[in-house]
Tab-separated table of C-alpha atoms in Angstrom:
chain	number	residue	atom	x	y	z
J	19	ALA	CA	-0.037	0.144	-0.016
J	20	GLN	CA	1.020	3.614	-0.454
J	21	SER	CA	1.788	5.810	2.382
J	22	VAL	CA	3.340	9.111	3.404
J	23	ALA	CA	4.920	10.131	6.666
J	24	GLN	CA	5.240	13.644	8.195
J	25	PRO	CA	7.826	13.254	10.917
J	26	GLU	CA	6.925	16.619	12.555
J	27	ASP	CA	3.857	17.144	14.601
J	28	GLN	CA	4.612	20.922	14.670
J	29	VAL	CA	6.858	23.397	13.082
J	30	ASN	CA	7.606	26.941	14.558
J	31	VAL	CA	9.077	29.726	12.380
J	32	ALA	CA	9.257	33.517	12.792
J	33	GLU	CA	7.287	35.664	10.134
J	34	GLY	CA	9.551	36.444	7.311
J	35	ASN	CA	11.900	33.313	7.690
J	36	PRO	CA	11.799	30.353	5.436
J	37	LEU	CA	9.204	27.623	6.108
J	38	THR	CA	9.805	23.984	5.398
J	39	VAL	CA	7.304	21.190	6.126
J	40	LYS	CA	8.773	17.516	5.688
J	41	CYS	CA	7.072	14.545	3.982
J	42	THR	CA	8.518	11.364	3.082
J	43	TYR	CA	6.651	8.790	0.913
J	44	SER	CA	6.581	5.123	0.305
J	45	VAL	CA	5.136	3.564	-2.722
J	46	SER	CA	5.324	1.005	-5.569
J	47	GLY	CA	5.546	2.532	-8.839
J	48	ASN	CA	5.401	6.288	-9.824
J	49	PRO	CA	4.248	8.514	-6.933
J	50	TYR	CA	1.637	10.889	-7.310
J	51	LEU	CA	1.873	13.172	-4.304
J	52	PHE	CA	-0.071	16.227	-2.923
J	53	TRP	CA	-0.167	18.946	-0.488
J	54	TYR	CA	-3.333	20.416	1.154
J	55	VAL	CA	-3.794	22.839	3.952
J	56	GLN	CA	-6.600	23.178	6.573
J	57	TYR	CA	-7.409	26.305	8.359
J	58	PRO	CA	-9.163	26.058	11.721
J	59	ASN	CA	-12.388	24.775	11.177
J	60	ARG	CA	-12.396	24.248	7.478
J	61	GLY	CA	-12.066	21.843	4.958
J	62	LEU	CA	-8.706	21.002	3.175
J	63	GLN	CA	-7.597	23.185	0.476
J	64	PHE	CA	-5.552	21.908	-2.367
J	65	LEU	CA	-1.947	23.477	-2.653
J	66	LEU	CA	-0.086	21.691	-5.177
J	67	LYS	CA	0.491	18.244	-6.611
J	68	TYR	CA	3.463	16.309	-8.482
J	69	ILE	CA	2.583	14.034	-11.143
J	70	THR	CA	5.710	13.912	-13.360
J	71	GLY	CA	8.161	16.214	-14.901
J	72	ASP	CA	10.060	19.005	-13.179
J	73	ASN	CA	11.045	18.185	-9.419
J	74	LEU	CA	10.145	21.614	-8.203
J	75	VAL	CA	6.394	22.043	-8.036
J	76	LYS	CA	4.940	25.512	-7.654
J	77	GLY	CA	1.504	25.980	-5.953
J	78	SER	CA	-0.942	28.371	-4.448
J	79	TYR	CA	0.039	31.068	-1.923
J	80	GLY	CA	3.538	30.979	-2.755
J	81	PHE	CA	4.381	27.609	-1.842
J	82	GLU	CA	6.456	25.135	-3.512
J	83	ALA	CA	7.524	21.479	-3.261
J	84	GLU	CA	10.518	19.673	-3.979
J	85	PHE	CA	10.373	15.846	-5.130
J	86	ASN	CA	13.597	13.903	-4.439
J	87	LYS	CA	13.385	10.610	-5.547
J	88	SER	CA	16.605	9.383	-4.155
J	89	GLN	CA	15.373	10.556	-0.691
J	90	THR	CA	11.840	9.416	-1.249
J	91	SER	CA	10.802	13.015	0.102
J	92	PHE	CA	8.151	15.759	-0.979
J	93	HIS	CA	9.028	18.624	1.283
J	94	LEU	CA	6.934	21.663	1.198
J	95	LYS	CA	8.460	25.188	1.169
J	96	LYS	CA	7.852	28.759	1.322
J	97	PRO	CA	10.728	31.311	1.064
J	98	SER	CA	9.245	33.738	3.429
J	99	ALA	CA	6.572	32.675	5.886
J	100	LEU	CA	3.482	34.883	6.936
J	101	VAL	CA	1.452	34.788	10.279
J	102	SER	CA	-1.492	33.694	7.942
J	103	ASP	CA	0.272	30.618	6.833
J	104	SER	CA	-0.251	29.162	10.198
J	105	ALA	CA	-2.498	26.118	9.622
J	106	LEU	CA	-2.463	22.398	9.599
J	107	TYR	CA	-0.660	20.960	6.291
J	108	PHE	CA	-1.347	17.425	5.173
J	109	CYS	CA	0.966	15.430	2.578
J	110	ALA	CA	-0.973	12.934	0.664
J	111	VAL	CA	-0.137	9.944	-1.807
J	112	ARG	CA	-2.654	8.638	-4.707
J	113	ASP	CA	-3.559	5.329	-3.402
J	114	GLY	CA	-4.844	2.925	-6.135
J	115	GLY	CA	-7.609	3.895	-8.537
J	116	TRP	CA	-10.422	6.267	-8.617
J	117	GLY	CA	-8.071	9.082	-7.127
J	118	LYS	CA	-8.124	7.961	-3.460
J	119	LEU	CA	-5.474	9.354	-1.349
J	120	GLN	CA	-3.556	8.386	1.634
J	121	PHE	CA	-2.914	11.122	4.019
J	122	GLY	CA	-0.010	11.802	6.619
J	123	ALA	CA	-1.047	12.652	10.109
J	124	GLY	CA	-0.691	16.413	9.498
J	125	THR	CA	1.587	18.851	10.438
J	126	GLN	CA	0.650	21.983	12.508
J	127	VAL	CA	2.785	25.252	11.373
J	128	VAL	CA	2.743	28.340	13.895
J	129	VAL	CA	4.085	31.394	12.405
J	130	THR	CA	5.146	34.059	14.986
J	131	PRO	CA	5.126	37.640	14.134
T	24	ASP	CA	-14.315	26.642	-8.634
T	25	VAL	CA	-15.408	23.521	-7.422
T	26	LYS	CA	-17.788	23.597	-4.817
T	27	VAL	CA	-18.480	20.624	-2.290
T	28	THR	CA	-21.326	21.355	0.354
T	29	GLN	CA	-21.815	19.374	3.620
T	30	SER	CA	-25.226	20.431	4.838
T	31	SER	CA	-24.639	20.278	8.366
T	32	ARG	CA	-21.479	22.102	9.936
T	33	TYR	CA	-22.092	20.972	13.542
T	34	LEU	CA	-24.037	18.020	14.810
T	35	VAL	CA	-24.909	16.746	18.213
T	36	LYS	CA	-26.517	13.151	18.420
T	37	ARG	CA	-27.120	10.744	21.285
T	38	THR	CA	-25.681	7.169	21.193
T	39	GLY	CA	-27.865	4.809	19.216
T	40	GLU	CA	-29.320	7.537	16.916
T	41	LYS	CA	-29.282	6.984	13.082
T	42	VAL	CA	-27.290	10.040	11.587
T	43	PHE	CA	-27.290	11.019	7.997
T	44	LEU	CA	-24.513	13.102	6.717
T	45	GLU	CA	-25.188	14.912	3.370
T	46	CYS	CA	-22.760	15.997	0.802
T	47	VAL	CA	-23.301	17.838	-2.556
T	48	GLN	CA	-20.991	18.678	-5.363
T	49	ASP	CA	-21.597	20.921	-8.282
T	50	MET	CA	-18.976	19.839	-10.933
T	51	ASP	CA	-20.448	16.686	-12.128
T	52	HIS	CA	-17.469	14.572	-10.704
T	53	GLU	CA	-17.687	10.908	-11.011
T	54	ASN	CA	-15.725	10.164	-7.654
T	55	MET	CA	-16.982	11.031	-4.198
T	56	PHE	CA	-15.349	10.368	-0.845
T	57	TRP	CA	-16.130	10.519	2.845
T	58	TYR	CA	-13.098	10.767	5.170
T	59	ARG	CA	-12.596	10.912	8.720
T	60	GLN	CA	-10.496	13.168	10.523
T	61	ASP	CA	-9.073	12.650	14.053
T	62	PRO	CA	-6.126	14.318	15.644
T	63	GLY	CA	-2.850	12.763	15.200
T	64	LEU	CA	-4.477	10.120	12.602
T	65	GLY	CA	-4.634	12.599	9.638
T	66	LEU	CA	-7.675	11.781	7.382
T	67	ARG	CA	-8.837	8.200	6.979
T	68	LEU	CA	-10.944	6.845	4.148
T	69	ILE	CA	-14.484	5.391	4.976
T	70	TYR	CA	-16.068	4.964	1.732
T	71	PHE	CA	-16.052	6.194	-1.812
T	72	SER	CA	-17.956	5.933	-4.789
T	73	TYR	CA	-16.986	6.230	-8.485
T	74	ASP	CA	-20.577	6.207	-9.935
T	75	VAL	CA	-24.098	6.327	-9.088
T	76	LYS	CA	-25.189	3.294	-7.018
T	77	MET	CA	-21.548	2.125	-6.753
T	78	LYS	CA	-19.926	2.027	-3.436
T	79	GLU	CA	-16.201	0.755	-2.269
T	80	LYS	CA	-15.225	0.270	1.295
T	81	GLY	CA	-12.321	2.210	2.367
T	82	ASP	CA	-9.974	1.861	5.307
T	83	ILE	CA	-12.371	2.164	8.169
T	84	PRO	CA	-15.874	1.198	7.019
T	85	GLU	CA	-17.248	-0.572	10.141
T	86	GLY	CA	-20.236	1.252	11.572
T	87	TYR	CA	-20.863	3.270	8.384
T	88	SER	CA	-22.989	2.929	5.105
T	89	VAL	CA	-23.196	5.132	2.340
T	90	SER	CA	-25.719	5.715	-0.482
T	91	ARG	CA	-25.455	7.524	-3.879
T	92	GLU	CA	-28.540	7.735	-5.809
T	93	LYS	CA	-27.607	10.840	-7.800
T	94	LYS	CA	-24.421	11.721	-9.325
T	95	GLU	CA	-23.936	15.004	-7.423
T	96	ARG	CA	-24.930	13.568	-3.922
T	97	PHE	CA	-23.087	11.376	-1.558
T	98	SER	CA	-24.541	10.593	2.034
T	99	LEU	CA	-22.854	8.876	4.762
T	100	ILE	CA	-25.055	7.013	7.337
T	101	LEU	CA	-24.329	6.204	10.937
T	102	GLU	CA	-26.693	3.398	11.488
T	103	SER	CA	-26.530	3.482	15.303
T	104	ALA	CA	-24.141	6.158	16.453
T	105	SER	CA	-21.408	5.592	19.136
T	106	THR	CA	-19.266	7.912	21.117
T	107	ASN	CA	-16.372	6.621	19.328
T	108	GLN	CA	-17.809	8.039	16.139
T	109	THR	CA	-17.302	11.537	17.607
T	110	SER	CA	-15.187	13.188	14.964
T	111	MET	CA	-14.851	15.687	11.922
T	112	TYR	CA	-16.179	14.204	8.857
T	113	LEU	CA	-15.089	15.428	5.282
T	114	CYS	CA	-16.567	14.858	2.037
T	115	ALA	CA	-14.539	15.259	-1.178
T	116	SER	CA	-14.947	14.738	-4.769
T	117	SER	CA	-12.842	14.415	-7.959
T	118	SER	CA	-13.079	13.944	-11.564
T	119	THR	CA	-11.741	10.777	-13.300
T	120	PHE	CA	-10.972	12.672	-16.466
T	121	GLY	CA	-8.304	15.290	-16.625
T	122	GLY	CA	-6.279	17.068	-13.717
T	123	LEU	CA	-5.076	13.619	-12.396
T	124	ASN	CA	-7.598	13.481	-9.664
T	125	THR	CA	-7.070	16.382	-7.830
T	126	ILE	CA	-9.647	15.888	-4.737
T	127	TYR	CA	-11.969	18.956	-3.585
T	128	PHE	CA	-13.193	18.956	-0.039
T	129	GLY	CA	-16.221	20.447	1.650
T	130	GLU	CA	-16.070	22.436	4.830
T	131	GLY	CA	-16.364	19.407	7.245
T	132	SER	CA	-19.072	18.229	9.659
T	133	TRP	CA	-18.329	18.180	13.205
T	134	LEU	CA	-20.430	15.230	14.890
T	135	THR	CA	-20.336	14.609	18.512
T	136	VAL	CA	-22.325	11.682	19.741
T	137	VAL	CA	-23.018	11.849	23.674
């Protein structure tokens, strides 16, 4: 079965500093990887996805993610964090047909002014 | 924009009650999903449907059933609610064609079983 792991429960960063949220994956075959963000009491919003091609994927709200096949990682990054980026971030991998996704446990990002 | 609407945001139900969670999507998507979200566990798939009247079990189907009588509507049913089903429930949809199955989520339904 396909799976992803998010090794950090929480990431703390000061506003204006770079933000990185880590994700590693375990798949058979080619990985289709996704990042979602969840603001308090809201549903999940799609940020970006990697299917194939360029290892650096750009997404919404200034986020990008780097696919690294040798390290089986798909880390989410933002060059300069904002307080409004404080949210819960989920990494996910496509699992089988019909577009099912397997999600990581989530990483809480806290950006302090 | 894709819109996935969950009819109830907050519900409080008693143990043993039958509970219906309703979800409607407006993008003519073939696939619809019900996930459950719990702290530290991420999202876990309960059931999904890839066509009208078709359904498949996800990772944690026990205690739940689903109904998809129309393409745009996917209902989650708790036949006899229990306290361990207190959770956030998220409905989602995706297209089989194009976009490689990006899943779009509703706002979630917070269910408390007392």
